[in-house]
Amino acid sequence: GAVVSQHPSWVICKSGTSVKIECRSLDFQATTMFWYRQFPKQSLMLMATSNEGSKATYEQGVEKDKFLINHASLTLSTLTVTSAHPEDSSFYICSAKGHLSSYEQYFGPGTRLTVT
Amino acid sequence: QKEVEQDPGPLSVPEGAIVSLNCTYSNSAFQYFMWYRQYSRKGPELLMYTYSSGNKEDGRFTAQVDKSSKYISLFIRDSQPSDSATYLCAKFSGGYNKLIFGAGTRLAVHP
């Protein structure tokens, strides 16, 4: 149980375009979802936290107009990178937790974004 | 000072060795301490967690927290090549929604 999927697993886009990444909880209802970013050989950095039906809470330094997060249902959250630039190239990972867990997050497999 | 400090390694050991992975932390609130394992180009998976102080054992893995020295350790006994991965320690900050990760230690276990 507690499986989280992401789609796509990798994406290449041109500079200036937007790209959407989906995160789904497959076998539980995710009341809270999280989006992380990981640069090569670096650790995960939390970008934002979203609760179903509410606006996302962004971490300091993360541009909310550039990284649009939508958590419209208890099983789906999306991250849209708008007007992507090469410096946005990174590994984006989502995680989710259900209402039964106060602390345990389940991570997706990640999405590798390359902006050319 | 970072809330969680972890030596990124890399650490290379022969198969069968005992591996010790360590982190230090600076904020004692929210006493769950987590260890995640991340294979290359994959998301992290929860390996173990401990609550407050003491030891927790699961098969070949032992997690240890020393609150007096603010030290978190993960021990791997009889290490296997399949244990080769990056190991990340993590703790909560400001609530149970914000996980702060260490830099991750890359471990290579060679046959």
PDB file of C-alpha atoms in Angstrom, chain A:
ATOM      1  CA  GLY A   1       0.000   0.000   0.000  1.00  0.00           C
ATOM      2  CA  ALA A   2       0.830   3.720   0.101  1.00  0.00           C
ATOM      3  CA  VAL A   3       1.953   4.097  -3.492  1.00  0.00           C
ATOM      4  CA  VAL A   4       2.559   7.468  -5.075  1.00  0.00           C
ATOM      5  CA  SER A   5       3.079   7.851  -8.798  1.00  0.00           C
ATOM      6  CA  GLN A   6       4.377  10.705 -10.892  1.00  0.00           C
ATOM      7  CA  HIS A   7       3.952  11.470 -14.537  1.00  0.00           C
ATOM      8  CA  PRO A   8       5.924  11.979 -16.612  1.00  0.00           C
ATOM      9  CA  SER A   9       9.076  10.338 -15.299  1.00  0.00           C
ATOM     10  CA  TRP A  10      11.166  12.627 -17.463  1.00  0.00           C
ATOM     11  CA  VAL A  11      10.458  15.555 -19.707  1.00  0.00           C
ATOM     12  CA  ILE A  12      12.457  17.822 -21.988  1.00  0.00           C
ATOM     13  CA  CYS A  13      11.039  21.208 -22.853  1.00  0.00           C
ATOM     14  CA  LYS A  14      12.226  24.337 -24.551  1.00  0.00           C
ATOM     15  CA  SER A  15      13.038  27.497 -22.668  1.00  0.00           C
ATOM     16  CA  GLY A  16       9.986  29.698 -22.232  1.00  0.00           C
ATOM     17  CA  THR A  17       7.432  26.916 -22.349  1.00  0.00           C
ATOM     18  CA  SER A  18       5.430  25.491 -19.454  1.00  0.00           C
ATOM     19  CA  VAL A  19       5.386  21.926 -18.258  1.00  0.00           C
ATOM     20  CA  LYS A  20       2.975  20.128 -15.943  1.00  0.00           C
ATOM     21  CA  ILE A  21       3.914  17.290 -13.615  1.00  0.00           C
ATOM     22  CA  GLU A  22       1.260  15.082 -12.036  1.00  0.00           C
ATOM     23  CA  CYS A  23       1.453  13.378  -8.667  1.00  0.00           C
ATOM     24  CA  ARG A  24      -1.113  10.742  -7.716  1.00  0.00           C
ATOM     25  CA  SER A  25      -1.722   8.723  -4.587  1.00  0.00           C
ATOM     26  CA  LEU A  26      -2.863   5.359  -5.919  1.00  0.00           C
ATOM     27  CA  ASP A  27      -4.237   3.561  -2.883  1.00  0.00           C
ATOM     28  CA  PHE A  28      -4.927   6.180  -0.261  1.00  0.00           C
ATOM     29  CA  GLN A  29      -6.411   9.615   0.070  1.00  0.00           C
ATOM     30  CA  ALA A  30      -3.725  12.247   0.321  1.00  0.00           C
ATOM     31  CA  THR A  31      -4.896  15.085   2.496  1.00  0.00           C
ATOM     32  CA  THR A  32      -1.524  16.753   2.166  1.00  0.00           C
ATOM     33  CA  MET A  33       0.919  16.671  -0.711  1.00  0.00           C
ATOM     34  CA  PHE A  34       4.409  18.053  -0.916  1.00  0.00           C
ATOM     35  CA  TRP A  35       6.674  19.074  -3.760  1.00  0.00           C
ATOM     36  CA  TYR A  36      10.430  18.837  -3.487  1.00  0.00           C
ATOM     37  CA  ARG A  37      13.263  19.756  -5.745  1.00  0.00           C
ATOM     38  CA  GLN A  38      16.600  17.971  -5.908  1.00  0.00           C
ATOM     39  CA  PHE A  39      19.659  19.130  -7.818  1.00  0.00           C
ATOM     40  CA  PRO A  40      22.322  16.565  -8.774  1.00  0.00           C
ATOM     41  CA  LYS A  41      24.159  15.179  -5.753  1.00  0.00           C
ATOM     42  CA  GLN A  42      22.212  17.463  -3.456  1.00  0.00           C
ATOM     43  CA  SER A  43      19.489  16.848  -0.961  1.00  0.00           C
ATOM     44  CA  LEU A  44      15.768  17.338  -1.298  1.00  0.00           C
ATOM     45  CA  MET A  45      14.479  20.829  -0.696  1.00  0.00           C
ATOM     46  CA  LEU A  46      10.824  21.364   0.106  1.00  0.00           C
ATOM     47  CA  MET A  47       9.208  23.753  -2.349  1.00  0.00           C
ATOM     48  CA  ALA A  48       5.611  23.801  -1.200  1.00  0.00           C
ATOM     49  CA  THR A  49       2.919  22.051   0.791  1.00  0.00           C
ATOM     50  CA  SER A  50      -0.648  21.725  -0.385  1.00  0.00           C
ATOM     51  CA  ASN A  51      -3.823  20.557   1.262  1.00  0.00           C
ATOM     52  CA  GLU A  52      -6.703  19.328  -0.837  1.00  0.00           C
ATOM     53  CA  GLY A  53      -8.912  22.202  -1.884  1.00  0.00           C
ATOM     54  CA  SER A  54      -6.641  24.891  -0.457  1.00  0.00           C
ATOM     55  CA  LYS A  55      -3.946  27.109  -1.828  1.00  0.00           C
ATOM     56  CA  ALA A  56      -0.422  25.794  -1.547  1.00  0.00           C
ATOM     57  CA  THR A  57       1.990  27.139   1.035  1.00  0.00           C
ATOM     58  CA  TYR A  58       5.337  27.924  -0.543  1.00  0.00           C
ATOM     59  CA  GLU A  59       8.705  27.846   1.153  1.00  0.00           C
ATOM     60  CA  GLN A  60      10.757  30.988   1.340  1.00  0.00           C
ATOM     61  CA  GLY A  61      12.503  31.733  -1.936  1.00  0.00           C
ATOM     62  CA  VAL A  62      10.145  29.664  -4.101  1.00  0.00           C
ATOM     63  CA  GLU A  63       8.280  31.754  -6.681  1.00  0.00           C
ATOM     64  CA  LYS A  64       4.601  30.918  -6.442  1.00  0.00           C
ATOM     65  CA  ASP A  65       3.857  32.450  -9.840  1.00  0.00           C
ATOM     66  CA  LYS A  66       6.479  30.303 -11.484  1.00  0.00           C
ATOM     67  CA  PHE A  67       5.677  27.019  -9.759  1.00  0.00           C
ATOM     68  CA  LEU A  68       1.906  26.644  -9.829  1.00  0.00           C
ATOM     69  CA  ILE A  69       0.543  23.937  -7.586  1.00  0.00           C
ATOM     70  CA  ASN A  70      -2.975  22.578  -7.730  1.00  0.00           C
ATOM     71  CA  HIS A  71      -4.370  19.985  -5.329  1.00  0.00           C
ATOM     72  CA  ALA A  72      -7.878  19.610  -6.666  1.00  0.00           C
ATOM     73  CA  SER A  73      -8.649  16.155  -5.346  1.00  0.00           C
ATOM     74  CA  LEU A  74      -7.558  13.789  -2.597  1.00  0.00           C
ATOM     75  CA  THR A  75      -5.525  11.735  -5.062  1.00  0.00           C
ATOM     76  CA  LEU A  76      -4.033  14.278  -7.439  1.00  0.00           C
ATOM     77  CA  SER A  77      -1.705  17.243  -7.221  1.00  0.00           C
ATOM     78  CA  THR A  78      -0.056  18.989 -10.133  1.00  0.00           C
ATOM     79  CA  LEU A  79       3.024  21.175 -10.390  1.00  0.00           C
ATOM     80  CA  THR A  80       3.267  23.468 -13.393  1.00  0.00           C
ATOM     81  CA  VAL A  81       6.594  25.075 -14.132  1.00  0.00           C
ATOM     82  CA  THR A  82       5.728  28.188 -16.091  1.00  0.00           C
ATOM     83  CA  SER A  83       8.076  29.904 -18.533  1.00  0.00           C
ATOM     84  CA  ALA A  84      10.744  27.325 -17.800  1.00  0.00           C
ATOM     85  CA  HIS A  85      14.401  28.222 -18.040  1.00  0.00           C
ATOM     86  CA  PRO A  86      17.510  26.019 -18.049  1.00  0.00           C
ATOM     87  CA  GLU A  87      18.098  26.782 -14.361  1.00  0.00           C
ATOM     88  CA  ASP A  88      14.762  25.097 -13.617  1.00  0.00           C
ATOM     89  CA  SER A  89      16.229  21.802 -14.815  1.00  0.00           C
ATOM     90  CA  SER A  90      16.093  19.526 -11.814  1.00  0.00           C
ATOM     91  CA  PHE A  91      14.573  16.403 -10.310  1.00  0.00           C
ATOM     92  CA  TYR A  92      11.101  17.142  -8.948  1.00  0.00           C
ATOM     93  CA  ILE A  93       9.694  14.751  -6.373  1.00  0.00           C
ATOM     94  CA  CYS A  94       6.278  14.755  -4.783  1.00  0.00           C
ATOM     95  CA  SER A  95       5.180  13.087  -1.602  1.00  0.00           C
ATOM     96  CA  ALA A  96       1.858  12.574   0.072  1.00  0.00           C
ATOM     97  CA  LYS A  97       0.405  11.731   3.414  1.00  0.00           C
ATOM     98  CA  GLY A  98      -3.044  10.659   4.451  1.00  0.00           C
ATOM     99  CA  HIS A  99      -5.206  11.723   7.343  1.00  0.00           C
ATOM    100  CA  LEU A 100      -4.244   8.636   9.344  1.00  0.00           C
ATOM    101  CA  SER A 101      -0.578   9.578   9.497  1.00  0.00           C
ATOM    102  CA  SER A 102       0.686  12.594  11.354  1.00  0.00           C
ATOM    103  CA  TYR A 103       4.213  12.277  10.062  1.00  0.00           C
ATOM    104  CA  GLU A 104       4.822   9.597   7.435  1.00  0.00           C
ATOM    105  CA  GLN A 105       5.143  10.835   3.861  1.00  0.00           C
ATOM    106  CA  TYR A 106       5.199   8.533   0.841  1.00  0.00           C
ATOM    107  CA  PHE A 107       7.357   9.655  -2.022  1.00  0.00           C
ATOM    108  CA  GLY A 108       6.822   9.399  -5.721  1.00  0.00           C
ATOM    109  CA  PRO A 109       9.543   8.208  -8.100  1.00  0.00           C
ATOM    110  CA  GLY A 110      10.389  11.715  -9.269  1.00  0.00           C
ATOM    111  CA  THR A 111      10.295  13.607 -12.549  1.00  0.00           C
ATOM    112  CA  ARG A 112      13.454  14.709 -14.268  1.00  0.00           C
ATOM    113  CA  LEU A 113      12.967  18.029 -16.039  1.00  0.00           C
ATOM    114  CA  THR A 114      15.467  19.263 -18.603  1.00  0.00           C
ATOM    115  CA  VAL A 115      14.954  22.702 -20.084  1.00  0.00           C
ATOM    116  CA  THR A 116      16.913  23.380 -23.264  1.00  0.00           C
TER     117      THR A 116
END
